[in-house]
């Protein structure tokens, strides 16, 4: 996540001070990626060092205001035009967990997958409910409200992400079945059961979706509220 460029984007709308930038950043993204004031001021110091922002006076309350420079605007335009680099993806805890669980003595990797699948589906349901509220706000005559539209886009990305995760978990489970890998990770014994066969006699496709719900539709799973949901209600600005 580029806090650096996110702050530049907010400063393009006019001078801001640190806590104001934090509030507006979280409002725009629905508090999905919360910031603290220390992060904001540390980033502002680096932006000032690089000539992308400059002090721009004080607010009525005495807070130091920061304004974007011409160099900062050029950097922001380049960021918008430049594709996000996927050459070095961020570490993913779930991928690392499953990778370590393979072959780990005493670990039932299929139980790990099943537990995560339940949590993923619950999160998908929560995101879908929040999307319905955000969509109602946008379609209720507030389509010009930037924060409502921005929050809707973030929610839809989260929904697609959890759908993909659910499909990947199904694929992992099917892969384990095809490889006849026991739950505790030990080497398969001779005569271990093979992957399920379809009527034509060929192995079932492990990449076929099993649990992922389509975007915008509630997944078929218990409606328990997930504890990892970024937030449960949209807070309107005063």
XYZ file of N, CA and C in Angstrom, residues 4-143:
420
model
N 2.485 6.993 0.817
C 3.151 8.154 0.214
C 2.301 8.780 -0.880
N 1.869 7.973 -1.832
C 1.094 8.510 -2.948
C -0.345 8.816 -2.543
N -0.865 8.055 -1.581
C -2.198 8.368 -1.094
C -2.261 9.750 -0.476
N -1.235 10.125 0.300
C -1.197 11.463 0.900
C -1.024 12.540 -0.167
N -0.211 12.255 -1.172
C -0.058 13.215 -2.272
C -1.400 13.455 -2.969
N -2.174 12.388 -3.165
C -3.472 12.529 -3.826
C -4.414 13.411 -3.007
N -4.379 13.265 -1.683
C -5.234 14.101 -0.840
C -4.743 15.543 -0.817
N -3.437 15.740 -0.827
C -2.890 17.095 -0.806
C -3.128 17.831 -2.118
N -3.363 17.086 -3.198
C -3.656 17.744 -4.469
C -4.959 18.530 -4.395
N -5.824 18.154 -3.457
C -7.098 18.857 -3.283
C -6.954 20.118 -2.447
N -5.773 20.337 -1.884
C -5.529 21.526 -1.077
C -4.680 21.200 0.127
N -4.099 22.239 0.771
C -3.244 22.008 1.941
C -3.991 21.287 3.063
N -3.292 20.396 3.755
C -3.855 19.628 4.855
C -2.801 19.499 5.953
N -3.246 19.224 7.182
C -2.318 18.900 8.258
C -2.424 17.410 8.566
N -1.524 16.893 9.403
C -1.366 15.454 9.581
C -2.606 14.692 9.967
N -3.267 15.070 11.074
C -4.434 14.317 11.523
C -5.592 14.443 10.537
N -5.654 15.555 9.825
C -6.681 15.724 8.791
C -6.447 14.752 7.641
N -5.189 14.583 7.255
C -4.856 13.631 6.198
C -5.201 12.211 6.619
N -4.907 11.869 7.876
C -5.241 10.525 8.358
C -6.746 10.277 8.292
N -7.539 11.232 8.747
C -8.996 11.083 8.735
C -9.523 10.926 7.320
N -9.030 11.737 6.398
C -9.519 11.683 5.024
C -9.064 10.408 4.323
N -7.857 9.949 4.616
C -7.374 8.701 4.027
C -8.265 7.543 4.456
N -8.565 7.464 5.752
C -9.393 6.367 6.257
C -10.827 6.487 5.768
N -11.324 7.706 5.606
C -12.672 7.883 5.084
C -12.762 7.413 3.640
N -11.738 7.713 2.861
C -11.732 7.333 1.439
C -11.649 5.818 1.272
N -10.927 5.132 2.162
C -10.735 3.687 2.027
C -11.592 2.878 2.997
N -12.504 3.528 3.712
C -13.375 2.808 4.624
C -12.653 2.216 5.809
N -11.544 2.834 6.218
C -10.733 2.350 7.348
C -10.222 0.926 7.135
N -10.148 0.496 5.872
C -9.621 -0.836 5.578
C -8.149 -0.929 5.958
N -7.414 0.162 5.742
C -5.997 0.216 6.104
C -5.784 1.410 7.029
N -6.072 1.251 8.314
C -5.966 2.380 9.245
C -4.535 2.883 9.381
N -4.404 4.182 9.575
C -3.107 4.816 9.772
C -3.051 5.403 11.177
N -1.848 5.629 11.661
C -1.715 6.423 12.876
C -1.018 7.726 12.508
N -1.154 8.708 13.390
C -0.611 10.035 13.082
C 0.898 9.976 12.893
N 1.568 9.095 13.644
C 3.013 8.972 13.495
C 3.409 8.572 12.081
N 2.675 7.606 11.489
C 2.948 7.201 10.106
C 2.774 8.371 9.153
N 1.726 9.144 9.374
C 1.434 10.259 8.476
C 2.552 11.296 8.530
N 2.958 11.689 9.740
C 3.978 12.728 9.843
C 5.349 12.226 9.397
N 5.637 10.954 9.620
C 6.893 10.399 9.112
C 6.919 10.449 7.588
N 5.776 10.087 6.975
C 5.689 10.115 5.508
C 5.772 11.545 4.991
N 5.118 12.481 5.674
C 5.182 13.887 5.258
C 6.618 14.406 5.317
N 7.362 14.002 6.336
C 8.759 14.439 6.446
C 9.585 13.933 5.264
N 9.322 12.691 4.864
C 10.056 12.148 3.712
C 9.638 12.834 2.417
N 8.356 13.112 2.294
C 7.883 13.819 1.099
C 8.489 15.212 1.017
N 8.593 15.882 2.168
C 9.215 17.217 2.183
C 10.694 17.111 1.832
N 11.364 16.099 2.365
C 12.778 15.885 2.060
C 12.998 15.696 0.563
N 12.056 14.981 -0.100
C 12.182 14.701 -1.532
C 11.630 15.816 -2.406
N 11.178 16.897 -1.796
C 10.688 18.031 -2.564
C 9.296 17.843 -3.148
N 8.533 16.875 -2.631
C 7.196 16.610 -3.168
C 6.105 17.386 -2.443
N 6.372 17.793 -1.206
C 5.462 18.667 -0.466
C 6.295 19.743 0.213
N 5.597 20.791 0.660
C 6.268 21.878 1.365
C 5.309 22.452 2.396
N 5.830 22.960 3.516
C 4.952 23.596 4.497
C 4.170 24.720 3.839
N 2.893 24.796 4.185
C 2.023 25.789 3.544
C 1.248 26.619 4.537
N 1.891 27.071 5.617
C 1.224 27.894 6.598
C 0.664 27.080 7.743
N -0.288 27.683 8.449
C -0.904 27.022 9.595
C -2.415 27.080 9.500
N -3.052 26.094 10.122
C -4.513 26.089 10.214
C -4.936 27.051 11.321
N -6.234 27.408 11.381
C -6.694 28.290 12.467
C -6.362 27.751 13.852
N -6.235 26.407 13.970
C -5.913 25.810 15.268
C -4.405 25.733 15.524
N -3.610 26.216 14.576
C -2.165 26.226 14.771
C -1.438 25.006 14.235
N -2.131 24.134 13.484
C -1.476 22.956 12.911
C -0.702 23.357 11.654
N 0.463 22.769 11.467
C 1.249 23.023 10.258
C 0.570 22.395 9.053
N 0.330 23.195 8.036
C -0.290 22.702 6.802
C 0.804 22.317 5.806
N 0.518 21.298 5.021
C 1.427 20.865 3.961
C 0.721 20.999 2.624
N 1.493 21.432 1.606
C 0.943 21.609 0.261
C 1.793 20.822 -0.730
N 1.158 20.294 -1.750
C 1.876 19.548 -2.770
C 2.633 20.513 -3.682
N 3.814 20.130 -4.102
C 4.609 20.953 -5.013
C 4.393 20.507 -6.458
N 4.966 21.244 -7.386
C 4.870 20.842 -8.797
C 5.554 19.491 -9.015
N 6.655 19.273 -8.319
C 7.332 17.977 -8.415
C 6.440 16.877 -7.866
N 5.727 17.181 -6.791
C 4.807 16.213 -6.215
C 3.668 15.881 -7.160
N 3.152 16.893 -7.863
C 2.072 16.644 -8.838
C 2.564 15.759 -9.978
N 3.789 15.999 -10.426
C 4.352 15.165 -11.493
C 4.511 13.721 -11.016
N 4.958 13.544 -9.771
C 5.105 12.203 -9.210
C 3.749 11.514 -9.090
N 2.731 12.264 -8.684
C 1.383 11.702 -8.547
C 0.835 11.264 -9.900
N 1.018 12.095 -10.938
C 0.553 11.732 -12.283
C 1.248 10.464 -12.766
N 2.554 10.377 -12.507
C 3.298 9.187 -12.924
C 2.799 7.949 -12.189
N 2.438 8.098 -10.913
C 1.915 6.975 -10.129
C 0.589 6.489 -10.697
N -0.288 7.409 -11.063
C -1.568 7.021 -11.651
C -1.377 6.257 -12.964
N -0.388 6.666 -13.734
C -0.183 6.070 -15.053
C 0.623 4.772 -15.002
N 1.346 4.548 -13.916
C 2.253 3.394 -13.827
C 1.517 2.181 -13.251
N 1.529 1.029 -13.937
C 0.887 -0.172 -13.387
C 1.529 -0.574 -12.066
N 0.743 -1.194 -11.197
C 1.270 -1.694 -9.929
C 2.205 -2.866 -10.224
N 3.389 -2.828 -9.653
C 4.402 -3.859 -9.893
C 4.051 -5.124 -9.113
N 3.903 -6.244 -9.827
C 3.618 -7.536 -9.192
C 4.832 -8.447 -9.152
N 6.006 -7.884 -9.519
C 7.213 -8.715 -9.546
C 7.625 -9.162 -8.145
N 7.286 -8.375 -7.134
C 7.639 -8.702 -5.755
C 6.376 -8.621 -4.892
N 5.528 -9.649 -4.979
C 4.261 -9.617 -4.232
C 4.518 -9.597 -2.730
N 3.623 -8.960 -1.978
C 3.791 -8.932 -0.529
C 3.625 -10.324 0.065
N 4.225 -10.544 1.238
C 4.087 -11.841 1.901
C 2.624 -12.073 2.276
N 2.169 -13.290 2.040
C 0.797 -13.655 2.363
C 0.832 -14.717 3.455
N 0.248 -14.403 4.615
C 0.340 -15.304 5.759
C -0.297 -16.658 5.473
N -1.439 -16.666 4.768
C -2.110 -17.927 4.502
C -1.261 -18.830 3.611
N -0.665 -18.262 2.565
C 0.188 -19.067 1.684
C 1.371 -19.639 2.441
N 1.981 -18.822 3.293
C 3.120 -19.289 4.075
C 2.685 -20.388 5.040
N 1.515 -20.214 5.675
C 1.027 -21.206 6.630
C 0.833 -22.561 5.966
N 0.173 -22.575 4.785
C -0.069 -23.846 4.108
C 1.233 -24.459 3.607
N 2.138 -23.607 3.142
C 3.423 -24.128 2.670
C 4.187 -24.807 3.809
N 4.117 -24.222 5.005
C 4.804 -24.806 6.146
C 4.072 -26.030 6.697
N 2.750 -26.059 6.532
C 1.963 -27.182 7.052
C 2.209 -28.457 6.261
N 2.563 -28.307 4.963
C 2.848 -29.485 4.151
C 4.095 -30.184 4.701
N 3.932 -31.410 5.144
C 5.052 -32.164 5.680
C 5.326 -31.935 7.148
N 4.581 -31.024 7.787
C 4.811 -30.777 9.214
C 4.215 -31.918 10.031
N 4.980 -32.556 10.913
C 4.460 -33.686 11.688
C 3.332 -33.242 12.626
N 2.289 -34.048 12.656
C 1.182 -33.788 13.565
C 0.235 -32.696 13.136
N 0.393 -32.148 11.932
C -0.482 -31.075 11.449
C -1.463 -31.641 10.442
N -2.749 -31.456 10.698
C -3.788 -31.880 9.760
C -4.045 -30.728 8.812
N -3.368 -30.753 7.676
C -3.437 -29.620 6.754
C -4.842 -29.436 6.184
N -5.586 -30.536 6.038
C -6.955 -30.395 5.527
C -7.846 -29.697 6.548
N -7.582 -29.916 7.828
C -8.331 -29.199 8.862
C -7.973 -27.713 8.833
N -6.715 -27.407 8.563
C -6.291 -26.015 8.446
C -7.032 -25.344 7.292
N -7.125 -26.045 6.168
C -7.823 -25.514 4.997
C -9.300 -25.295 5.296
N -9.911 -26.284 5.953
C -11.341 -26.186 6.239
C -11.634 -25.022 7.179
N -10.815 -24.838 8.191
C -10.997 -23.735 9.127
C -10.893 -22.387 8.418
N -9.889 -22.276 7.544
C -9.716 -21.026 6.804
C -10.864 -20.792 5.840
N -11.369 -21.858 5.231
C -12.483 -21.705 4.292
C -13.700 -21.095 4.987
N -14.012 -21.577 6.194
C -15.150 -21.019 6.937
C -14.940 -19.530 7.205
N -13.727 -19.159 7.623
C -13.439 -17.752 7.914
C -13.518 -16.901 6.652
N -13.036 -17.443 5.541
C -13.061 -16.701 4.276
C -14.489 -16.455 3.815
N -15.340 -17.461 3.918
C -16.727 -17.301 3.504
C -17.455 -16.306 4.400
N -17.174 -16.345 5.711
C -17.802 -15.364 6.612
C -17.380 -13.949 6.244
N -16.097 -13.769 5.951
C -15.613 -12.452 5.553
C -16.285 -12.001 4.265
N -16.451 -12.928 3.317
C -17.104 -12.596 2.061
C -18.539 -12.127 2.288
N -19.234 -12.789 3.206
C -20.601 -12.384 3.521
C -20.637 -10.986 4.133
N -19.703 -10.711 5.038
C -19.658 -9.388 5.658
C -19.376 -8.303 4.620
N -18.413 -8.555 3.736
C -18.100 -7.583 2.693
C -19.308 -7.356 1.792
N -20.038 -8.422 1.503
C -21.198 -8.310 0.629
C -22.288 -7.462 1.275
N -22.503 -7.642 2.586
C -23.491 -6.811 3.275
C -23.074 -5.339 3.278
N -21.784 -5.089 3.522
C -21.296 -3.712 3.491
C -21.402 -3.119 2.091
N -21.180 -3.951 1.073
C -21.313 -3.466 -0.305
C -22.742 -3.036 -0.588
N -23.716 -3.797 -0.097
C -25.121 -3.439 -0.322
C -25.428 -2.073 0.282
N -24.886 -1.795 1.472
C -25.114 -0.489 2.095
C -24.438 0.625 1.304
N -23.193 0.367 0.881
C -22.460 1.385 0.126
C -23.143 1.663 -1.207
N -23.619 0.603 -1.855
C -24.295 0.773 -3.136
C -25.589 1.558 -2.964
N -26.305 1.294 -1.880
C -27.540 2.043 -1.619
C -27.241 3.522 -1.419
N -26.124 3.827 -0.745
C -25.747 5.224 -0.532
C -25.412 5.912 -1.853
N -24.685 5.206 -2.710
C -24.299 5.782 -3.999
C -25.518 6.001 -4.885
N -26.417 5.014 -4.903
C -27.598 5.105 -5.766
C -28.707 5.949 -5.148
N -28.517 6.382 -3.907
C -29.549 7.171 -3.246
C -29.372 8.662 -3.414
N -28.754 9.060 -4.506
C -28.611 10.485 -4.774
C -27.302 11.067 -4.297
N -26.362 10.215 -3.823
C -25.079 10.700 -3.334
C -23.928 10.212 -4.220
N -24.237 9.977 -5.502
C -23.220 9.435 -6.406
C -22.038 10.384 -6.564
